[in-house]
Coordinates of C-alpha atoms and ligand atoms in Angstrom, one line a residue:
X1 CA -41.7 25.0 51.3
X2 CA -39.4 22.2 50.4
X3 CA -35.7 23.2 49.3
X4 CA -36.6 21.5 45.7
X5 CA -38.6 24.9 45.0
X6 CA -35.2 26.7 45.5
X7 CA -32.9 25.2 43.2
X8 CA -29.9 26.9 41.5
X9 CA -27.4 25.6 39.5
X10 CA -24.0 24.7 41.6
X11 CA -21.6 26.6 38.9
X12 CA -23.7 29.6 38.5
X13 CA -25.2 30.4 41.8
X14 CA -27.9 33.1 40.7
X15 CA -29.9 31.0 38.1
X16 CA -32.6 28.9 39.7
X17 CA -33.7 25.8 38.0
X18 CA -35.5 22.2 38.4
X19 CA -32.7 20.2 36.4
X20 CA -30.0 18.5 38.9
X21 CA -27.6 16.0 37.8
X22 CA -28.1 11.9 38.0
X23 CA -25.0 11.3 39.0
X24 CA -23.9 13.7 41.8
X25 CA -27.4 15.3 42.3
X26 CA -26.5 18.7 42.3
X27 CA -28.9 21.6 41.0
X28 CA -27.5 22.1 37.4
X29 CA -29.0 24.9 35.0
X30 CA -29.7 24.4 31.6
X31 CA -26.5 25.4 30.1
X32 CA -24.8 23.2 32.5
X33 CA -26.6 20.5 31.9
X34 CA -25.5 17.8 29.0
X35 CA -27.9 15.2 28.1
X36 CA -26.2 11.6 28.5
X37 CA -27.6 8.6 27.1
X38 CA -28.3 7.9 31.0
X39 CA -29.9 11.7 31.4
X40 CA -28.8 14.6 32.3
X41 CA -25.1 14.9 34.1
X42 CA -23.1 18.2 34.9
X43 CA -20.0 19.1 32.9
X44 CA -17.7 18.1 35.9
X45 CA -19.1 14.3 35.4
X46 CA -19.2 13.7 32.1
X47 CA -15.1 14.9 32.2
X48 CA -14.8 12.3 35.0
X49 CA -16.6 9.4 33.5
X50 CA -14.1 10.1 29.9
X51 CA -11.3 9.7 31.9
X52 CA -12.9 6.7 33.5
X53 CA -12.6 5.1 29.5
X54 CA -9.4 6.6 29.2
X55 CA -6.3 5.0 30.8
X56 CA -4.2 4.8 27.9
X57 CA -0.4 5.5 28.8
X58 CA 1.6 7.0 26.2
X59 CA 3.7 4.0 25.7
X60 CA 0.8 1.6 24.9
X61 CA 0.7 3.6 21.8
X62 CA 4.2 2.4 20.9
X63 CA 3.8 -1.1 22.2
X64 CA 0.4 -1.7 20.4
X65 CA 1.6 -0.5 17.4
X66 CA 5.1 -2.6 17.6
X67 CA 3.4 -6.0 19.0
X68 CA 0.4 -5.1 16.1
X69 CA 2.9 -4.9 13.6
X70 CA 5.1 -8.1 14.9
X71 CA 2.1 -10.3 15.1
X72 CA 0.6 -9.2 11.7
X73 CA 3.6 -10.0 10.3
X74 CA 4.2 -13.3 11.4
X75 CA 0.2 -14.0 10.7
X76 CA 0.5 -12.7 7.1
X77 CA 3.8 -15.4 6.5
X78 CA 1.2 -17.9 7.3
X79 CA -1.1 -16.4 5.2
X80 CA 1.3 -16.7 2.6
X81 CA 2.1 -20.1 3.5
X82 CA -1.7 -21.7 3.6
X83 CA -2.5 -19.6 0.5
X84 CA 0.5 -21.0 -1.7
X85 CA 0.8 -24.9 -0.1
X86 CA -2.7 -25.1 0.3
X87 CA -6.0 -23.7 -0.2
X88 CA -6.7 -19.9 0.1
X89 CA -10.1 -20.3 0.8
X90 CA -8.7 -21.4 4.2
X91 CA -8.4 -18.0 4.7
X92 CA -11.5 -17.3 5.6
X93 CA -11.8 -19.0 8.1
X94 CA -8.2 -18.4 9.5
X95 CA -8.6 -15.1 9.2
X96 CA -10.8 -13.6 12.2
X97 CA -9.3 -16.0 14.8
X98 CA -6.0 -14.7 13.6
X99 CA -7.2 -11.2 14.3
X100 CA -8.3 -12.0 17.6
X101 CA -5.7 -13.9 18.6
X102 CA -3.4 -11.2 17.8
X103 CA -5.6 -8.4 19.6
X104 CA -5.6 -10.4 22.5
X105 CA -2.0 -10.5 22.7
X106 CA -2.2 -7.0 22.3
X107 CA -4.3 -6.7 25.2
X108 CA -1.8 -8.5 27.4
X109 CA 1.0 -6.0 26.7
X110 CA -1.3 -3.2 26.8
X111 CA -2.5 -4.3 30.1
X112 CA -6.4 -3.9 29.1
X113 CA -5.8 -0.1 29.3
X114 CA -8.2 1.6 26.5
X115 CA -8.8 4.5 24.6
X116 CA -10.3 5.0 21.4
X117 CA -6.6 6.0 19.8
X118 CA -4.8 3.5 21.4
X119 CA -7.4 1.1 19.8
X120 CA -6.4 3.0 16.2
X121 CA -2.9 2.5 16.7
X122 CA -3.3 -0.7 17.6
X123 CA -5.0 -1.6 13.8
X124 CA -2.9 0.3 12.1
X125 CA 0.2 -1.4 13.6
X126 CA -1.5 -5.1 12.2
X127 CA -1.7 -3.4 8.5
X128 CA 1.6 -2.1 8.8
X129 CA 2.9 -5.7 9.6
X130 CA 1.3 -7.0 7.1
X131 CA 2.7 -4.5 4.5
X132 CA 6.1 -6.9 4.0
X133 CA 3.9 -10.3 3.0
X134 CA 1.5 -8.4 0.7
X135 CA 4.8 -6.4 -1.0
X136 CA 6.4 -9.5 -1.9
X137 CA 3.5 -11.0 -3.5
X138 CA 2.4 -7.5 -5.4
X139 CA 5.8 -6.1 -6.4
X140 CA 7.3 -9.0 -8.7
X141 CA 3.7 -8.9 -10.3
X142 CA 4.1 -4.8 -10.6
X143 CA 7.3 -4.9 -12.7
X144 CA 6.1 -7.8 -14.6
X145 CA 2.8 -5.6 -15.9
X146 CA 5.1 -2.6 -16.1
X147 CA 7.6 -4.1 -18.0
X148 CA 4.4 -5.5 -20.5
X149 CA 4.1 -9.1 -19.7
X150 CA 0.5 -9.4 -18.7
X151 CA 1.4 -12.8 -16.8
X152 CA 1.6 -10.3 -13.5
X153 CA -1.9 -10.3 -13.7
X154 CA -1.9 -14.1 -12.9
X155 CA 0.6 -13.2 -10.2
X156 CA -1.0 -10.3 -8.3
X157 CA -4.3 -13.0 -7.6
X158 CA -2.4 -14.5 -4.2
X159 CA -1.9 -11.2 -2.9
X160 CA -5.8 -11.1 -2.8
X161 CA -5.6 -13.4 0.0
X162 CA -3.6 -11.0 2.3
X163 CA -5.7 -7.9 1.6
X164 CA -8.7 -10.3 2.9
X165 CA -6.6 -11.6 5.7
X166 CA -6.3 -7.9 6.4
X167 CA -9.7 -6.9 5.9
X168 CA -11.0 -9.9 8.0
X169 CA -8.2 -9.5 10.7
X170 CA -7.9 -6.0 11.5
X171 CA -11.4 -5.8 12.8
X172 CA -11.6 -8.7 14.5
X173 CA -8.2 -7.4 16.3
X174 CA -10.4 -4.4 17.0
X175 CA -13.4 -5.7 18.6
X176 CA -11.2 -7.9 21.1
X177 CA -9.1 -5.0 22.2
X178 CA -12.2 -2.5 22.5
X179 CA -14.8 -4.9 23.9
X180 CA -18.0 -6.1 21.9
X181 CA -19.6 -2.2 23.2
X182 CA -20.3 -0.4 19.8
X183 CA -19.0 2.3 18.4
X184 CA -16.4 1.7 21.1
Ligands
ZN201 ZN1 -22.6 15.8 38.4
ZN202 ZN1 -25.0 26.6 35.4

């Protein structure tokens, strides 16, 4: 008789079963057990490997969000600058490598340390900073259309060009600072 035939799980000692984990190899029973895109693992693993992907230090929250925000803001002036001197569509193109740029520096403060908040923080930070640029444009244009001159319409079209800096940015910031791994 090998000792496979006699199997029980490590956390409940009086419940034989076939099931061990791929990771450590212990005997696992079926409610132990938690089925992994890799197979099955045992509760203690799976709560290891999480804090594996999470290193985060509470002050990477704060310093994403500031150098987000700082960056953003600085990006978005130079939004406004390309847009009004010279050609928005220039945008497009600007856009993305802005965003990565930015999340790259944000990597660098954050010392590559991850998790999927710290991430979050980190993008709302870059709309935040970009908040100032986008007001300026929209609010003039606001209190023209409130005050009835429909001109404002004609003045609310640049601030287009920072919602799509945003819109192109912000995930482009995201998938540098999380890695290219989806859903990440
Ligand atoms: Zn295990
Ligand atoms: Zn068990």
């Amino acid at each position: 008789m090998t000792n496979t035939d006699n199997l029980f799980c490590y956390v409940h000692p009086n419940r034989p079963t076939t099931l061990r984990c791929n990771r450590c190899e212990r005997p696992i029973c079926a409610q132990c057990a938690i089925l992994t895109p890799t197979g099955y693992r045992c509760k203690e693993c799976v709560k290891s490997q999480q804090k594996k992907f999470d290193t985060a230090l509470w002050s990477d929250y704060i310093v994403a969000f500031i150098v987000g925000a700082i960056a953003s803001g600085i990006a978005s002036v130079l939004v406004m600058i390309v847009s009004g001197f010279f050609f928005g569509l220039l945008i497009l193109f600007i856009a993305p490598g802005a965003g990565a740029v930015i999340g790259n520096l944000i990597l660098r403060f954050i010392k590559n340390r991850r998790s999927r908040l710290l991430f979050t923080t980190a993008a709302v930070g870059i709309v935040v900073g970009g908040i100032p640029a986008l007001l300026i444009y929209t609010l003039p244009a606001i209190l023209m259309i409130f005050s009835g001159s429909l001109q404002g319409l004609g003045v609310l079209l640049p601030a287009i060009w920072q919602v799509v800096y945003l819109v192109m940015a912000v995930p482009a910031a995201y998938t540098q600072i999380s890695g290219i791994r989806i859903g990440g």
